[in-house]
Amino acid sequence: MPQPPPSPIEESEALDRILACIPAGDSEELVLEDCAGLYLARDLLARYPSPPFDCSAMDGYALAHTAEGYPAGSTWKILAGEGAAGSPTEHITAGQALRIFTGAPIPEGAGAVAMQEDVDRDPQSPADSLTLRCDYREGEYVRRAGSDLCAGQVLLRRGAPLTPQALSAGASQGLITLPCPPPPRVGILTTGNELVPAGQPLPPGAIHDSNLPLLQGLLRQAHVHLAGTAQCRDERDSLKATAHRLLSQDNCEILISCGGVSVGDHDHIAWLTKELGFTTVLWGVRMKPGKPFLFAAHPHGKWFFGLPGNPASAFVCFHRLVAPALRQRMGAAPELLIPPRIPATLRGNLENRGDRPHHLRGHRDADGFFQAVGLQQSHAIAGLANCNALLHLAPEQTLADGTTITVTPV
Ligand code: AMP
Ligand code: MG
C-alpha cells in the first residue's frame, strides 16, 4: 500500500501542481448553442459595425436635417408612408418628417428623431403635420452606425466565458459557431461498502450515496460532459475493472473518485491509480476538510482526482482543486480559474483551533451577512445543504462578530 507523504502539501502548491499537469484542450468550432458555459479559444473581432446602419432609437418621427435646429414649436410636414424596422426607408427633404419606428433605418436627409410623446400631430388638418413640444438636438434618438462597435474591434477576448450575453454578441455578428475547447469528458466513481443508491432500502450500517448526485450537480454546473458514473464496493478487482471501464468509455479523460483515498484497510484508491498506470502527482493536502485528496496523471493524457468520501470534503476539494483544473482544461483565462471572493459581514464569532486552514461552509444573505451553517465537520450534510459560500480561516485565526470578511460563493 503506498503511503501518503508524511506532511501534506499546502493547498496553493497542490493547485499549482495540478494546473501544471492539465493543459487547455484543443479548440474546435462548436455551434453557438453548444458553447454556453465554455470559453473562447481566440479573440473574437467584430466583422460588422454595430449598429450596422444609422437607425432610430425610438418610435416617433424622423425630422429632416436643418441648420436652424429643431426648436419647440417648429412644424414639420408628415410624408405618407413609414420607416419600420427591417425595411429600407425613403429620403426626406427640408421641412419634412416621416413616421419611424425603433430599429428602422434613418431616411437619407434626416437629422434627428422626435419621440412620438414629444410631438403634437393634427391628423384632421389637410396638410398632415406635427409640431415639436420641446427643443431637439441634431442626432437625437439616432443610433449611429458603429457607435456601439466598429468592424475589427475586439468583441471578446480569448479565454472569455461564453455567457448567454457573449453568445448573443457572436450571433449579432452573424456567427453560427465559435472556437472553444470542447467540454472535458469526466467520469465519476464512488466507492464504499456502505453505499446504497438513493431510492433503495438501507440495510443496517449502510448509508445512501449522496456524493454521486453532489458530483453530478457540480459537474453540470461546470458545463463538462459526464462520460459515465459507477458505484463500487471497496474491492480491488471490481474497482480496477470499473475504473478501467469508465476510463475507456465515451472518451473519458478525467476520472473523479470519491471515498477510499485515505490509508485505512478499505481504502484502495491510491493503489488503484498506480495499478491503472497513473503517476501520483500529490496525495495529502494541508486543508480542512479534504486532507486525503489525491491527484494523479496518466502518460496518455488522462487525469485522476481522488476525493475523500466525507460529503463536505468532497464538496470543498471539488471547488478548491478540481473546478479550477476543469476551467483551465476548458481554456478559461488565468484570472478566471479561481472565482473572485466577495465581501461579507460576519455574523457570530469564529475560531480555527486546528493546524490546517479551514474552509467553513456558510450562508451569505442578500444583505451581505455571512454565517457559518451547521456542524463544521466533514461528514455534516445539514450545513452543506444550506451553504452558498465558503470562508477560509487560517490556523489560529479568530474572527469576531461584525468583522468585514471575504467569502467565495459556491
Ligand atoms: P472514506 O473517504 O471512504 O473514508 O469515507 C469517509 C466517510 O464518508 C465515511 O463515513 C463514508 O461512509 C462517507 N462516504 C463515503 N462515500 C460516500 C458517498 N458517496 N456518499 C456519502 N457518504 C460517503
Ligand atoms: Mg470508505
PDB file of C-alpha atoms and ligand atoms in Angstrom, residues 191-192 194 234 260 267, ligand 2:
ATOM      1  CA  THR A 191     -16.580   3.712  -3.591  1.00  0.00           C
ATOM      2  CA  GLY A 192     -17.669   2.319  -0.241  1.00  0.00           C
ATOM      3  CA  GLU A 194     -21.648   1.034   2.998  1.00  0.00           C
ATOM      4  CA  ASP A 234     -14.124  -1.335  -1.677  1.00  0.00           C
ATOM      5  CA  GLY A 260     -11.372   5.223  -0.204  1.00  0.00           C
ATOM      6  CA  ASP A 267      -9.048   2.478   1.072  1.00  0.00           C
TER       7      ASP A 267
HETATM    8 MG    MG B   2     -14.680   4.302   2.544  1.00  0.00          MG
END
